[in-house]
mmCIF file of C-alpha atoms in Angstrom:
data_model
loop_
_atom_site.group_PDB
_atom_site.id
_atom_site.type_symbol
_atom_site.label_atom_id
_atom_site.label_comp_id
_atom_site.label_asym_id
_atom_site.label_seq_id
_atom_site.Cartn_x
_atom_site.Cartn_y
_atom_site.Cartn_z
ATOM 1 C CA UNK V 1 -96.549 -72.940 88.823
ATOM 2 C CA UNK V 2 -96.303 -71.381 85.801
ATOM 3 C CA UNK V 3 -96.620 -72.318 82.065
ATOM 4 C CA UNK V 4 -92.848 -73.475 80.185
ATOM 5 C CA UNK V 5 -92.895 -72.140 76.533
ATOM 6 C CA UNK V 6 -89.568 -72.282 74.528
ATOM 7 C CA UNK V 7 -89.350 -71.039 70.840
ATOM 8 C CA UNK V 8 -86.254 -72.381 70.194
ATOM 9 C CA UNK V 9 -86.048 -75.578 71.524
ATOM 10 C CA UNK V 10 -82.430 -78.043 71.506
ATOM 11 C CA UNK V 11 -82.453 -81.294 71.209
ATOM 12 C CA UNK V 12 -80.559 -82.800 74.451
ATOM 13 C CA UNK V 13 -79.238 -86.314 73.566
ATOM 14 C CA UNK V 14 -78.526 -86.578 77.341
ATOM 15 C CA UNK V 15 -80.782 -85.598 80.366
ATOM 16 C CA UNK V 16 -79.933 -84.615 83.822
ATOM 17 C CA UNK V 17 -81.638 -86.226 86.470
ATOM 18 C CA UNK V 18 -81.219 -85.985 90.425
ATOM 19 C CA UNK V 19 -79.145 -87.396 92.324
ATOM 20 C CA UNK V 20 -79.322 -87.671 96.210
ATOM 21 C CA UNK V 21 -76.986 -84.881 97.136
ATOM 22 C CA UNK V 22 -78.910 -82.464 95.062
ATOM 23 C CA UNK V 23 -81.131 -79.890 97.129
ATOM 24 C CA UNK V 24 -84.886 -79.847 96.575
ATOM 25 C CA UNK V 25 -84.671 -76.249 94.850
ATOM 26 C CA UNK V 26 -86.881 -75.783 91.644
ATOM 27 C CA UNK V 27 -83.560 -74.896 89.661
ATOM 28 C CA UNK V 28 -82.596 -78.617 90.029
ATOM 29 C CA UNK V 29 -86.452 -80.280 89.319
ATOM 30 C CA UNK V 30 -86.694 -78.311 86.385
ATOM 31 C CA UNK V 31 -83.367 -78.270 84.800
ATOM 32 C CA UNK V 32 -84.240 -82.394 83.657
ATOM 33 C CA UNK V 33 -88.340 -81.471 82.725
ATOM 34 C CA UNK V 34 -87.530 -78.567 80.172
ATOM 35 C CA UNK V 35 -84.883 -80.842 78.507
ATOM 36 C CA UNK V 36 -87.634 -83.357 78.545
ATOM 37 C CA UNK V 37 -90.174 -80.963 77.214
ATOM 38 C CA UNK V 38 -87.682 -79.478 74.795
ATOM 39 C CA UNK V 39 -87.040 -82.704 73.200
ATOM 40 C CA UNK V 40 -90.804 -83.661 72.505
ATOM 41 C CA UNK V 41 -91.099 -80.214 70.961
ATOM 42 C CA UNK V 42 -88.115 -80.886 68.154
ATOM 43 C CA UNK V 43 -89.273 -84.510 67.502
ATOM 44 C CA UNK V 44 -92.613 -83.073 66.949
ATOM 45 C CA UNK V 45 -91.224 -79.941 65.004
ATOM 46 C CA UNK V 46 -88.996 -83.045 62.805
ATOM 47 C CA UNK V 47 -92.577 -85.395 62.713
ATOM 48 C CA UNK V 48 -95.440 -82.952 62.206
ATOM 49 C CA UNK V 49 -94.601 -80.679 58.683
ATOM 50 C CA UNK V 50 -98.226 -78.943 59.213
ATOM 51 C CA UNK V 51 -101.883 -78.900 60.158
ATOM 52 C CA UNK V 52 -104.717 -77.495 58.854
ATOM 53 C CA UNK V 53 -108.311 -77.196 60.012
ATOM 54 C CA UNK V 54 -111.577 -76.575 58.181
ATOM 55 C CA UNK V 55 -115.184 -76.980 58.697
ATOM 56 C CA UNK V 56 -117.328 -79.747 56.472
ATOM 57 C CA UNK V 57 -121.016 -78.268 56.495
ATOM 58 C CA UNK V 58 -123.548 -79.758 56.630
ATOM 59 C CA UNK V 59 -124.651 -81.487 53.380
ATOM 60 C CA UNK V 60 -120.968 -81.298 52.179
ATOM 61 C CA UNK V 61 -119.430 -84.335 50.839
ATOM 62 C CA UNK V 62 -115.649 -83.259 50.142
ATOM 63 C CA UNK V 63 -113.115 -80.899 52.060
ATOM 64 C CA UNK V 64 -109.725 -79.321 50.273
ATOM 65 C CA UNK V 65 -106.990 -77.818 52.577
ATOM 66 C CA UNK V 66 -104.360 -75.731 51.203
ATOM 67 C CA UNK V 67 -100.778 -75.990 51.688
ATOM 68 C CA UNK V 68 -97.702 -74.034 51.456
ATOM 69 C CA UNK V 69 -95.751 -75.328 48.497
ATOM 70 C CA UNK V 70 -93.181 -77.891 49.397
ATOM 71 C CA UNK V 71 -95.007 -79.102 52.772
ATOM 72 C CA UNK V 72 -96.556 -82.585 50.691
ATOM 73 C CA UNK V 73 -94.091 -84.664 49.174
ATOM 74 C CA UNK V 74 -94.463 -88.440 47.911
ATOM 75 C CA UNK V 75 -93.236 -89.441 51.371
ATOM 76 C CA UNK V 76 -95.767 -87.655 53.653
ATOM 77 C CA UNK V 77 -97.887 -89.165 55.536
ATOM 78 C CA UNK V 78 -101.234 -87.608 56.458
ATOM 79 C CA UNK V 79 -103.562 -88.001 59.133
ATOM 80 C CA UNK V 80 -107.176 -86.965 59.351
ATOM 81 C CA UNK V 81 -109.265 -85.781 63.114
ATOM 82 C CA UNK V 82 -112.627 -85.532 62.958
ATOM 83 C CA UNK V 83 -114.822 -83.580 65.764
ATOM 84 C CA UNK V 84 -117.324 -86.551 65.608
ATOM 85 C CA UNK V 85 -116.210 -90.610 65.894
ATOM 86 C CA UNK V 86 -119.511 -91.750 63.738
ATOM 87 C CA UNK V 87 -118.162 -90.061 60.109
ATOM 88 C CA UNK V 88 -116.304 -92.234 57.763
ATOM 89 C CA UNK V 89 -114.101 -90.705 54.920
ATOM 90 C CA UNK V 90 -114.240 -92.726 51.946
ATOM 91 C CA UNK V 91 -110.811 -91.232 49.869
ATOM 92 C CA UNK V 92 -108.177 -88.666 50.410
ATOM 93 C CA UNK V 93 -106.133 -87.061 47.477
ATOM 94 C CA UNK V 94 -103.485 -85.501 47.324
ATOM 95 C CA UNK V 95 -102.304 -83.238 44.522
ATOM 96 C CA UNK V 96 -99.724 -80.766 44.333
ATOM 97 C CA UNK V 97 -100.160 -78.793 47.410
ATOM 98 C CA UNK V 98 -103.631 -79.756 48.602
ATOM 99 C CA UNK V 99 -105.176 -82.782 50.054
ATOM 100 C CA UNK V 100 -108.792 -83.390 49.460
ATOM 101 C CA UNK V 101 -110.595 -85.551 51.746
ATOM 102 C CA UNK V 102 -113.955 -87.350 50.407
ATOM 103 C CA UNK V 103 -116.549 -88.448 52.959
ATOM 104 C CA UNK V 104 -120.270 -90.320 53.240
ATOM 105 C CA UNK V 105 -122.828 -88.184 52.961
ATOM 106 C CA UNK V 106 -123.770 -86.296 56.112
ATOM 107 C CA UNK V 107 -126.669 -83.923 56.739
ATOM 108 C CA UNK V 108 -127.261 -83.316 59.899
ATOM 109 C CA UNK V 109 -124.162 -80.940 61.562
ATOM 110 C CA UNK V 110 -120.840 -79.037 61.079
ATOM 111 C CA UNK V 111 -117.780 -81.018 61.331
ATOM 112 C CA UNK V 112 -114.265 -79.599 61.980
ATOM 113 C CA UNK V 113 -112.038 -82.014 60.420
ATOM 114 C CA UNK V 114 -107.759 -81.859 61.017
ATOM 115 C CA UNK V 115 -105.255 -82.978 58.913
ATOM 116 C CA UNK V 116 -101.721 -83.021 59.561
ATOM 117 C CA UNK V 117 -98.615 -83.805 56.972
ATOM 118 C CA UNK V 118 -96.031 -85.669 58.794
ATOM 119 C CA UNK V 119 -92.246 -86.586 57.693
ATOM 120 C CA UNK V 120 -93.366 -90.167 55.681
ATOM 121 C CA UNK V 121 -91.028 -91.719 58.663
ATOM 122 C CA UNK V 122 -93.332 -92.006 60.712
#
């Protein structure tokens, strides 16, 4: 097998699928899976705006990310990953083109903490 990458992906309102007469070639299996795949690439492309990832240290409270101007709007919505299920974030912010995300205090490790701006659709 190999890997299916498209950088251009269409949106296919309709899918093929198999039928009975069709022969078992590859051709025919994957015609229906890269639609497939093609499709949860532009809903995500339409969803996710952007990501961003940055590192809380150790003993740091607060985290800004940086975006390019335009990506927040006042109908984002944002979600937060954290590398670790046992932080809580108390407030996130955002202001112009940055988000700033406020946790409890935390001494012990690194975290890598993800946030995404999505279409406020979602």
């Amino acid at each position: 097998m190999k890997d299916y990458t498209n950088s251009s992906p269409v949106f296919s309102d309709k899918v093929k699928i198999l039928e009975t007469t069709d022969t078992n070639h590859a051709d025919n299996f994957n015609t229906s899976t890269e639609q497939l795949a093609d499709n949860d690439q532009c809903l995500k492309n339409a969803i996710c705006k952007s990501e961003k990832i940055e590192m809380l240290a150790a003993g740091q409270t607060s985290i800004v990310f940086n975006f390019e101007p335009g990506i927040i709007s006042e109908n984002s919505s944002i979600g937060l990953e954290l590398s670790v299920s046992d932080l809580n974030y108390e407030n996130i912010t955002a202001d112009g083109d940055s988000i700033t995300v406020t946790f409890e205090a935390q001494e012990e490790r690194d975290v890598y903490v993800k946030v995404v701006v999505s279409d406020g659709l979602v």
